[in-house]
Coordinates of C-alpha atoms in Angstrom, one line a residue:
M1 CA 8.4 -27.1 -24.1
G2 CA 9.2 -29.9 -21.7
D3 CA 8.7 -33.7 -21.9
P4 CA 5.4 -35.0 -23.2
Q5 CA 2.8 -35.9 -20.6
Y6 CA 0.0 -38.5 -20.2
L7 CA 1.6 -41.0 -22.5
K8 CA 1.2 -44.1 -20.4
Y9 CA -2.5 -44.6 -20.7
P10 CA -4.6 -46.0 -22.2
Q11 CA -2.3 -48.9 -23.4
L12 CA -3.3 -49.6 -27.0
A13 CA -1.7 -53.0 -26.8
L14 CA -4.7 -54.0 -24.6
A15 CA -7.2 -53.1 -27.4
Q16 CA -5.2 -55.4 -29.7
S17 CA -5.4 -58.2 -27.1
V18 CA -9.2 -57.7 -27.0
F19 CA -9.3 -57.9 -30.8
T20 CA -7.2 -61.0 -30.9
L21 CA -9.4 -62.6 -28.3
A22 CA -12.6 -61.9 -30.2
S23 CA -11.4 -62.1 -33.8
P24 CA -12.5 -65.2 -35.9
S25 CA -9.1 -65.0 -37.8
T26 CA -6.7 -65.5 -34.9
S27 CA -5.3 -68.8 -33.7
H28 CA -6.3 -70.5 -30.5
S29 CA -2.8 -70.1 -29.0
A30 CA -2.9 -66.3 -29.8
K31 CA -6.3 -66.1 -28.1
Q32 CA -5.0 -67.8 -25.0
A33 CA -2.0 -65.5 -24.8
S34 CA -4.2 -62.4 -25.3
L35 CA -6.6 -63.7 -22.6
T36 CA -3.8 -64.1 -20.2
S37 CA -2.3 -60.6 -20.9
L38 CA -5.8 -59.0 -20.7
Q39 CA -6.6 -60.6 -17.4
D40 CA -3.2 -59.7 -15.9
A41 CA -3.7 -56.0 -17.0
I42 CA -7.2 -55.8 -15.6
R43 CA -5.9 -57.0 -12.2
E44 CA -2.7 -55.0 -12.3
H45 CA -4.4 -51.7 -13.3
K46 CA -7.6 -52.2 -11.4
M47 CA -9.7 -51.8 -14.6
A48 CA -13.2 -52.4 -13.3
P49 CA -15.0 -50.2 -15.9
L50 CA -13.1 -52.0 -18.8
Y51 CA -13.8 -55.4 -17.3
A52 CA -17.5 -54.6 -17.1
Y53 CA -17.5 -53.1 -20.6
L54 CA -16.0 -56.3 -22.1
A55 CA -17.3 -59.2 -19.9
H56 CA -20.5 -58.2 -18.1
P57 CA -23.1 -60.9 -18.6
H58 CA -25.8 -58.4 -19.7
H59 CA -24.0 -55.9 -21.8
G60 CA -20.4 -57.0 -22.2
K61 CA -19.0 -56.4 -25.7
I62 CA -17.4 -59.8 -26.1
N63 CA -20.0 -62.1 -24.6
A64 CA -23.1 -63.4 -26.4
S65 CA -25.8 -61.3 -24.7
G66 CA -23.8 -58.0 -25.1
E67 CA -23.0 -58.4 -28.8
S68 CA -25.7 -56.3 -30.2
G69 CA -26.5 -54.1 -27.2
S70 CA -25.8 -50.4 -27.4
A71 CA -25.2 -50.1 -23.7
M72 CA -21.6 -49.9 -22.4
S73 CA -20.8 -50.4 -18.7
P74 CA -22.6 -48.4 -16.0
T75 CA -19.6 -46.0 -15.9
L76 CA -19.3 -45.8 -19.7
S77 CA -22.9 -45.2 -20.8
R78 CA -22.4 -41.5 -20.9
A79 CA -19.7 -41.5 -23.5
N80 CA -19.3 -38.3 -25.4
T81 CA -17.8 -38.1 -28.8
N82 CA -17.7 -34.3 -29.0
T83 CA -18.3 -34.4 -32.8
S84 CA -20.7 -33.1 -35.3
S85 CA -22.8 -35.2 -37.6
S86 CA -20.5 -34.6 -40.6
G87 CA -19.1 -38.0 -41.1
A88 CA -19.2 -38.2 -44.9
T89 CA -15.4 -38.6 -45.2
L90 CA -15.5 -41.6 -43.0
R91 CA -18.2 -43.5 -44.9
R92 CA -15.7 -46.0 -46.2
T93 CA -15.6 -47.8 -42.9
S94 CA -18.6 -49.5 -41.5
S95 CA -17.5 -49.4 -37.9
I96 CA -18.1 -45.7 -37.8
N97 CA -21.7 -46.4 -36.8
T98 CA -20.8 -49.0 -34.1
T99 CA -18.3 -47.3 -31.9
S100 CA -16.8 -50.2 -29.9
I101 CA -13.5 -51.7 -29.1
V102 CA -14.5 -54.7 -31.3
G103 CA -16.5 -52.7 -33.8
V104 CA -14.2 -53.5 -36.7
L105 CA -15.3 -57.2 -36.4
G106 CA -18.8 -56.2 -37.5
G107 CA -20.4 -58.6 -35.0
K108 CA -18.6 -61.6 -36.3
M109 CA -16.8 -62.8 -33.1
D110 CA -15.2 -66.1 -32.2
R111 CA -16.0 -66.9 -28.5
S112 CA -14.0 -70.2 -28.4
V113 CA -11.8 -68.5 -25.7
D114 CA -14.0 -66.4 -23.4
L115 CA -13.2 -63.7 -20.9
P116 CA -15.1 -65.0 -17.8
W117 CA -17.1 -62.7 -15.6
D118 CA -16.3 -62.7 -11.9
E119 CA -18.6 -60.6 -9.8
A120 CA -16.3 -60.7 -6.7
L121 CA -13.3 -59.6 -8.8
Y122 CA -15.3 -56.8 -10.3
N123 CA -16.5 -55.5 -6.9
E124 CA -12.9 -55.7 -5.6
L125 CA -11.6 -53.7 -8.5
K126 CA -14.4 -51.2 -8.2
A127 CA -13.7 -50.7 -4.5
D128 CA -9.9 -50.1 -5.3
N129 CA -11.0 -47.5 -7.9
E130 CA -13.1 -45.7 -5.3
K131 CA -10.3 -45.6 -2.9
E132 CA -7.9 -44.1 -5.4
L133 CA -10.5 -41.5 -6.4
A134 CA -11.1 -40.6 -2.7
A135 CA -7.4 -40.2 -2.2
I136 CA -7.2 -37.9 -5.3
A137 CA -10.2 -35.9 -4.1
K138 CA -8.6 -35.4 -0.7
E139 CA -5.3 -34.3 -2.3
E140 CA -7.2 -31.8 -4.6
E141 CA -9.1 -30.4 -1.6
E142 CA -5.8 -30.0 0.4
A143 CA -4.3 -28.3 -2.6
T144 CA -7.2 -25.9 -2.9
E145 CA -6.9 -24.9 0.7
R146 CA -3.1 -24.7 1.2
A147 CA -1.4 -24.8 -2.2
G148 CA -1.6 -23.1 -5.6
E149 CA -3.2 -23.7 -9.0
T150 CA -0.3 -25.9 -10.1
E151 CA -1.0 -28.4 -7.3
I152 CA -4.7 -28.4 -8.0
Q153 CA -4.2 -29.2 -11.7
A154 CA -1.7 -31.9 -10.7
A155 CA -4.4 -33.6 -8.7
Q156 CA -6.9 -33.2 -11.5
A157 CA -4.4 -34.7 -13.9
K158 CA -4.1 -37.8 -11.6
R159 CA -7.8 -38.2 -11.8
A160 CA -7.9 -38.0 -15.6
E161 CA -5.0 -40.5 -15.9
L162 CA -6.7 -42.8 -13.4
Y163 CA -9.9 -43.0 -15.6
A164 CA -7.7 -43.5 -18.7
R165 CA -5.9 -46.3 -16.9
I166 CA -9.0 -48.2 -15.8
G167 CA -10.8 -47.8 -19.1
D168 CA -13.6 -45.5 -18.2
K169 CA -14.0 -43.7 -21.5
A170 CA -16.6 -41.0 -20.6
A171 CA -15.1 -40.0 -17.3
A172 CA -11.5 -39.8 -18.8
L173 CA -12.8 -37.6 -21.6
A174 CA -14.7 -35.4 -19.1
E175 CA -11.6 -35.0 -16.9
F176 CA -9.3 -34.3 -19.7
E177 CA -11.6 -31.6 -21.1
K178 CA -11.7 -29.9 -17.7
L179 CA -8.0 -30.1 -17.5
Q180 CA -7.7 -28.7 -21.1
E181 CA -9.9 -25.7 -20.2
K182 CA -7.8 -24.8 -17.0
T183 CA -4.3 -25.2 -18.4
G184 CA -2.7 -22.3 -20.3
I185 CA 0.5 -24.0 -21.4
L186 CA 0.4 -24.9 -25.0
A187 CA 2.5 -28.0 -24.7
T188 CA 0.2 -29.4 -22.0
K189 CA -2.8 -28.6 -24.1
I190 CA -1.4 -30.6 -27.0
D191 CA -0.5 -33.6 -24.7
I192 CA -4.1 -33.6 -23.4
V193 CA -5.5 -33.7 -26.9
L194 CA -3.1 -36.5 -27.9
A195 CA -4.3 -38.5 -24.9
I196 CA -7.9 -38.0 -26.0
I197 CA -6.9 -39.2 -29.5
R198 CA -5.4 -42.4 -28.0
I199 CA -8.6 -42.9 -26.0
A200 CA -10.6 -42.7 -29.3
L201 CA -8.2 -45.2 -31.0
F202 CA -8.5 -47.5 -28.0
F203 CA -12.3 -47.6 -28.3
D204 CA -12.3 -47.3 -32.1
D205 CA -14.2 -44.0 -32.0
K206 CA -13.2 -42.6 -35.4
L207 CA -15.3 -39.4 -35.2
L208 CA -13.8 -38.6 -31.8
A209 CA -10.3 -39.2 -33.3
R210 CA -10.9 -37.0 -36.3
H211 CA -12.3 -34.2 -34.2
N212 CA -9.3 -34.1 -31.8
I213 CA -6.8 -34.6 -34.6
A214 CA -8.1 -31.3 -36.0
R215 CA -7.9 -29.7 -32.6
A216 CA -4.3 -30.9 -32.1
T217 CA -3.3 -29.7 -35.6
T218 CA -4.6 -26.2 -34.7
L219 CA -2.6 -26.2 -31.5
V220 CA 0.6 -27.5 -33.0
E221 CA 0.4 -25.0 -35.8
S222 CA 0.2 -22.2 -33.3
G223 CA 3.6 -23.0 -31.8
G224 CA 4.0 -26.7 -31.1
D225 CA 7.6 -28.1 -30.8
W226 CA 9.3 -30.6 -33.1
D227 CA 8.5 -33.7 -30.9
R228 CA 4.9 -33.0 -30.7
R229 CA 4.6 -32.3 -34.4
N230 CA 6.1 -35.6 -35.2
R231 CA 3.9 -37.4 -32.7
L232 CA 0.8 -35.8 -34.3
K233 CA 2.0 -36.9 -37.7
A234 CA 2.1 -40.6 -36.6
Y235 CA -1.3 -40.2 -34.8
N236 CA -2.9 -38.7 -37.9
G237 CA -1.4 -41.3 -40.2
L238 CA -2.7 -44.1 -38.1
H239 CA -6.2 -42.6 -38.0
L240 CA -6.3 -42.2 -41.7
L241 CA -5.3 -45.8 -42.2
T242 CA -8.3 -46.9 -40.0
I243 CA -10.7 -44.9 -42.3
R244 CA -9.2 -46.3 -45.5
A245 CA -7.6 -43.1 -46.6
H246 CA -4.3 -44.8 -47.5
N247 CA -3.3 -42.2 -50.0
L248 CA -3.3 -39.6 -47.2
A249 CA -1.9 -41.9 -44.6
A250 CA 1.1 -43.2 -46.6
P251 CA 3.1 -39.8 -46.7
L252 CA 2.6 -39.3 -43.0
L253 CA 3.5 -42.9 -41.9
L254 CA 6.5 -43.0 -44.2
D255 CA 7.8 -39.6 -43.0
S256 CA 7.4 -40.9 -39.4
L257 CA 9.7 -43.8 -39.9
S258 CA 12.9 -41.8 -39.4
T259 CA 11.7 -39.7 -36.6
F260 CA 9.4 -42.0 -34.7
T261 CA 9.0 -41.4 -31.0
S262 CA 5.3 -42.4 -30.5
N263 CA 5.9 -45.8 -28.8
E264 CA 2.7 -45.2 -26.8
L265 CA 0.8 -45.4 -30.2
C266 CA 2.3 -48.6 -31.6
P267 CA 5.7 -50.5 -31.8
Y268 CA 8.1 -49.4 -34.5
S269 CA 7.8 -52.7 -36.3
S270 CA 4.0 -52.1 -36.6
L271 CA 4.7 -48.7 -38.0
V272 CA 6.9 -50.2 -40.6
V273 CA 4.1 -52.6 -41.5
Y274 CA 1.5 -49.8 -41.7
A275 CA 3.7 -47.5 -43.8
T276 CA 4.6 -50.3 -46.2
L277 CA 1.1 -51.4 -46.8
A278 CA -0.2 -47.8 -47.2
G279 CA 2.6 -47.0 -49.6
A280 CA 2.2 -50.2 -51.6
V281 CA -1.5 -49.7 -52.3
S282 CA -1.5 -45.9 -52.9
L283 CA 1.7 -44.6 -54.3
P284 CA 2.5 -44.5 -58.0
R285 CA 5.3 -46.6 -59.3
R286 CA 8.0 -44.0 -59.1
D287 CA 7.3 -43.0 -55.6
F288 CA 6.7 -46.6 -54.6
K289 CA 10.3 -47.4 -55.7
S290 CA 11.9 -44.5 -53.8
K291 CA 9.8 -44.3 -50.7
V292 CA 9.0 -48.0 -50.0
V293 CA 11.1 -50.4 -52.0
D294 CA 14.3 -48.5 -51.5
A295 CA 13.4 -46.7 -48.2
P296 CA 16.4 -47.3 -45.8
E297 CA 14.2 -47.6 -42.7
I298 CA 12.1 -50.3 -44.3
R299 CA 15.1 -52.1 -45.8
A300 CA 16.7 -52.0 -42.4
I301 CA 13.9 -54.2 -41.0
F302 CA 13.2 -56.3 -44.1
G303 CA 16.9 -56.9 -44.8
A304 CA 17.7 -58.3 -41.3
D305 CA 18.6 -62.0 -41.5
S306 CA 18.1 -62.7 -37.8
D307 CA 16.4 -61.3 -34.7
T308 CA 19.8 -60.0 -33.6
D309 CA 20.2 -58.0 -36.8
R310 CA 16.6 -56.8 -36.5
L311 CA 17.2 -55.6 -32.9
L312 CA 20.3 -53.7 -34.1
A313 CA 18.4 -52.0 -36.8
L314 CA 15.5 -51.0 -34.4
S315 CA 18.0 -49.6 -31.9
G316 CA 19.7 -47.5 -34.6
T317 CA 22.9 -49.4 -34.6
A318 CA 22.8 -50.7 -38.1
S319 CA 20.3 -51.2 -40.9
A320 CA 19.9 -52.0 -44.6
G321 CA 21.2 -49.9 -47.5
T322 CA 20.0 -46.6 -48.8
G323 CA 17.6 -46.2 -51.7
R324 CA 19.0 -46.1 -55.2
Q325 CA 18.1 -43.5 -57.8
D326 CA 14.5 -43.8 -59.0
E327 CA 14.9 -45.6 -62.3
E328 CA 13.5 -48.5 -64.2
M329 CA 15.2 -51.7 -63.2
T330 CA 17.5 -53.4 -65.8
G331 CA 18.1 -57.1 -66.1
D332 CA 21.0 -56.9 -63.6
D333 CA 18.9 -54.9 -61.2
K334 CA 16.3 -57.6 -61.2
D335 CA 18.8 -60.3 -60.4
Q336 CA 20.0 -58.2 -57.4
S337 CA 16.6 -57.1 -56.2
T338 CA 16.2 -60.1 -53.7
A339 CA 19.7 -59.9 -52.4
T340 CA 20.4 -58.8 -48.8
P341 CA 21.1 -55.0 -48.9
T342 CA 24.4 -53.7 -47.9
P343 CA 24.4 -52.5 -44.3
T344 CA 24.7 -48.8 -43.6
A345 CA 23.5 -46.3 -41.0
V346 CA 19.9 -45.2 -40.6
N347 CA 18.6 -42.5 -38.3
L348 CA 16.5 -44.6 -35.8
T349 CA 18.1 -43.2 -32.7
M350 CA 14.9 -41.5 -31.8
L351 CA 13.2 -44.8 -31.2
A352 CA 13.7 -44.5 -27.4
S353 CA 11.5 -42.2 -25.4
G354 CA 11.2 -41.5 -21.7
S355 CA 13.4 -43.6 -19.5
A356 CA 13.5 -46.7 -21.7
S357 CA 16.5 -47.2 -23.9
A358 CA 16.3 -48.0 -27.6
E359 CA 17.7 -51.5 -26.9
A360 CA 15.0 -52.3 -24.4
Q361 CA 12.2 -51.0 -26.6
A362 CA 13.7 -52.9 -29.6
A363 CA 13.7 -56.2 -27.5
A364 CA 10.0 -55.6 -26.7
E365 CA 9.0 -55.2 -30.3
P366 CA 6.6 -57.9 -31.7
K367 CA 8.3 -60.6 -33.6
Y368 CA 7.0 -60.4 -37.2
D369 CA 8.0 -62.5 -40.1
F370 CA 8.6 -59.8 -42.6
K371 CA 9.5 -62.0 -45.5
P372 CA 6.0 -62.0 -47.1
L373 CA 5.8 -58.3 -46.9
S374 CA 9.3 -57.9 -48.4
T375 CA 8.4 -60.3 -51.2
L376 CA 5.2 -58.4 -51.8
I377 CA 6.8 -55.1 -52.5
N378 CA 9.8 -56.4 -54.4
S379 CA 7.9 -58.8 -56.6
L380 CA 5.3 -56.1 -57.4
Y381 CA 8.0 -53.7 -58.6
T382 CA 10.0 -56.3 -60.5
G383 CA 7.0 -57.8 -62.2
Q384 CA 7.2 -61.3 -60.6
Y385 CA 3.5 -61.7 -60.4
S386 CA 3.2 -65.3 -59.4
A387 CA 5.4 -64.6 -56.4
F388 CA 3.4 -61.4 -55.8
F389 CA 0.2 -63.3 -55.5
R390 CA 1.6 -65.9 -53.1
A391 CA 3.0 -63.1 -51.0
L392 CA -0.3 -61.2 -51.1
S393 CA -2.0 -64.3 -49.7
A394 CA 0.6 -64.6 -46.9
V395 CA 0.3 -60.9 -46.1
E396 CA -3.4 -61.2 -45.8
T397 CA -3.1 -64.2 -43.4
N398 CA -0.2 -62.9 -41.3
F399 CA -0.8 -59.2 -41.2
L400 CA -4.1 -57.9 -42.5
T401 CA -6.4 -60.2 -40.5
Q402 CA -4.3 -60.1 -37.4
D403 CA -4.3 -56.4 -36.8
R404 CA -7.2 -54.4 -35.4
F405 CA -6.3 -51.3 -37.5
L406 CA -6.0 -53.3 -40.7
Y407 CA -8.7 -56.1 -40.3
E408 CA -11.7 -54.0 -41.5
H409 CA -10.0 -53.1 -44.8
T410 CA -8.6 -56.6 -45.6
R411 CA -10.8 -57.4 -48.6
W412 CA -10.4 -53.9 -50.1
F413 CA -6.7 -54.0 -49.7
V414 CA -6.3 -57.4 -51.4
R415 CA -8.6 -56.3 -54.2
E416 CA -6.8 -53.0 -54.8
M417 CA -3.3 -54.8 -54.8
R418 CA -4.6 -57.2 -57.5
L419 CA -5.9 -54.3 -59.6
K420 CA -2.6 -52.6 -59.2
A421 CA -0.7 -55.7 -60.5
Y422 CA -3.1 -56.1 -63.4
T423 CA -2.8 -52.5 -64.4
Q424 CA 1.0 -52.7 -64.2
L425 CA 1.2 -55.8 -66.4
L426 CA -1.3 -54.6 -69.1
A427 CA 0.4 -51.2 -69.3
S428 CA 3.2 -52.9 -71.2
Y429 CA 1.0 -54.6 -73.8
R430 CA -1.7 -53.7 -76.3
T431 CA -2.9 -57.3 -76.4
V432 CA -2.0 -60.3 -74.1
S433 CA -3.4 -63.8 -74.1
L434 CA -5.4 -64.9 -71.2
S435 CA -3.4 -68.1 -70.8
S436 CA -0.1 -66.1 -70.8
M437 CA -1.5 -63.7 -68.2
A438 CA -2.8 -66.5 -66.1
A439 CA 0.5 -68.2 -66.2
S440 CA 2.2 -65.0 -65.1
F441 CA 0.0 -64.8 -62.0
G442 CA 0.0 -68.5 -61.3
V443 CA -3.8 -68.9 -61.6
S444 CA -6.2 -70.6 -64.0
V445 CA -7.7 -68.8 -67.0
E446 CA -11.2 -69.2 -65.6
W447 CA -10.2 -67.6 -62.3
L448 CA -8.4 -64.7 -64.0
D449 CA -11.3 -64.1 -66.3
K450 CA -13.7 -64.0 -63.4
D451 CA -11.4 -61.7 -61.4
L452 CA -10.8 -59.2 -64.2
A453 CA -14.5 -58.9 -65.2
P454 CA -15.6 -56.6 -62.3
F455 CA -12.6 -54.3 -62.7
I456 CA -13.3 -53.9 -66.4
A457 CA -17.1 -53.5 -65.9
S458 CA -16.5 -50.7 -63.4
Q459 CA -14.0 -49.1 -65.8
R460 CA -11.2 -49.3 -63.3
L461 CA -9.2 -51.4 -65.7
Q462 CA -9.1 -50.0 -69.2
A463 CA -9.3 -53.3 -71.1
T464 CA -11.6 -55.7 -72.8
I465 CA -11.7 -59.6 -72.7
D466 CA -12.3 -61.6 -75.9
R467 CA -12.9 -65.2 -74.8
V468 CA -13.3 -66.4 -78.3
Q469 CA -9.8 -65.3 -79.2
G470 CA -8.6 -65.8 -75.6
V471 CA -7.0 -62.4 -75.3
V472 CA -7.1 -59.2 -73.1
S473 CA -6.9 -56.0 -75.1
T474 CA -6.0 -52.7 -73.5
V475 CA -8.1 -49.6 -74.3
R476 CA -5.8 -46.7 -74.5
G477 CA -7.6 -44.3 -76.9
E478 CA -10.4 -43.7 -74.5
G479 CA -8.1 -42.4 -71.8
K480 CA -6.5 -40.0 -74.3
G481 CA -9.9 -39.0 -75.6
R482 CA -11.1 -38.2 -72.0
Q483 CA -8.0 -36.1 -71.4
Y484 CA -8.6 -34.2 -74.6
G485 CA -12.2 -33.5 -73.7
D486 CA -11.2 -32.4 -70.2
V487 CA -8.7 -29.9 -71.7
V488 CA -11.3 -28.5 -74.1
R489 CA -13.9 -28.2 -71.5
Q490 CA -11.7 -26.5 -69.0
G491 CA -10.3 -24.2 -71.6
D492 CA -13.8 -23.2 -72.6
Q493 CA -14.6 -22.4 -69.0
L494 CA -11.4 -20.3 -68.6
I495 CA -12.2 -18.3 -71.7
T496 CA -15.7 -17.6 -70.4
K497 CA -14.4 -16.4 -67.1
L498 CA -11.9 -14.2 -68.8
Q499 CA -14.6 -12.6 -71.0
K500 CA -16.7 -11.9 -68.0
Y501 CA -13.8 -10.4 -66.2
G502 CA -13.0 -8.2 -69.2
Q503 CA -16.6 -6.9 -69.3
V504 CA -16.5 -6.0 -65.6
V505 CA -13.1 -4.1 -66.1
R506 CA -14.6 -2.2 -69.1
L507 CA -17.7 -1.3 -67.1
R508 CA -15.7 0.0 -64.2
G509 CA -13.5 2.0 -66.5
S510 CA -16.5 3.7 -68.1
E511 CA -17.9 4.6 -64.7
R512 CA -14.6 6.4 -63.8
S513 CA -14.7 8.4 -67.0

């Protein structure tokens, strides 16, 4: 179907830079680096609309006066989400009602490093945009007079890409929709919808993303090629991650690890982080072992001892060992669980796309310290809960609060992972002392009692606490009783349906006779 189109813009790394600049959880040095990269990109790509959207003194999203305003920039105020009002499945994220590039922060922004407003610079960038648009309009006019439909669509595609490049959300969406209506090539239609999804992810417009993922799915199922199917899988997985549907995102993200080509979406290292976190919080123990702990693509990154080894793994030259059979770990297995995996081959050769080589893309990957994440998944599986709690704290600090796609769900993720660890430990005991359990997690008895109470009260943890005896008792009979009641009720409903069906059949038989 040809190479994918419209992949270059918008650059989602810029949205991450905006998040880093405005987030209260990022360091001063990271803010300074993000400010520099953001200013350089605004000048390089002539991003007048995005500059006004962010820094305008009256309605800029990351300045004091524009924090609560609903207006965008003059060129962005007509943004169209093309969605219905059915947002029930997105209710788990509060930013659904505040579509903004910094909506995930919930208005809690740190302005210690500010993006200054320069009226002269804005006018200069705006004039450059107008010149480019005039040149494209002239090219389209000449194509209309002298050339064919292909040349006309090429000029229109340039205009759509220009708006996507400079950060004019509404104009980019309008131009891409016009282009979508006029093109008859399925592959091009898919590429256009994928570009719209990236615009939605850039501006954190979850409803727009959901609507166009459904459109892209319909197009791909009608005859999309292998590459575009895999791209859509990564896009959908990332969107589901942003709306806290980790149980749906995990299979898509984990499947994308070995066939990842969507470098326009996120770096491969970030995909590994997203897939690992989604799998850790949502997968049952057996699948968690085979698809996360022993996943060769994940171990290729986590098992690298140096930047050189990691680059080799990312470029597909070498990686960590393959997953073992899904079985409970023995004592010997536990001793070997933290050892460096044996190198073997992993299919990461699809990492490169376009003209860039895999080595060049690997060198451009963000430099993460994966040790807390590796410790998190291994200590959870092996039952080393004290190390798990320490790793969870490090993952919260180094990953969850630093990424715009993860930040909004930080507290939920940490809470769910604690619940998962509690459930796993209590599954092996009928009764366990609070002091022993607290020692296993490396916390005080008072803290553990306070943390367990909400889970027990909401019946998410089937246990009771006896502070007089100082023990935690698991409640197993209630779960079995509920299962028995469900079977009886469903069986009764089935018998009723069968009886009604039999009566209808007998009536129809008597009518025939």
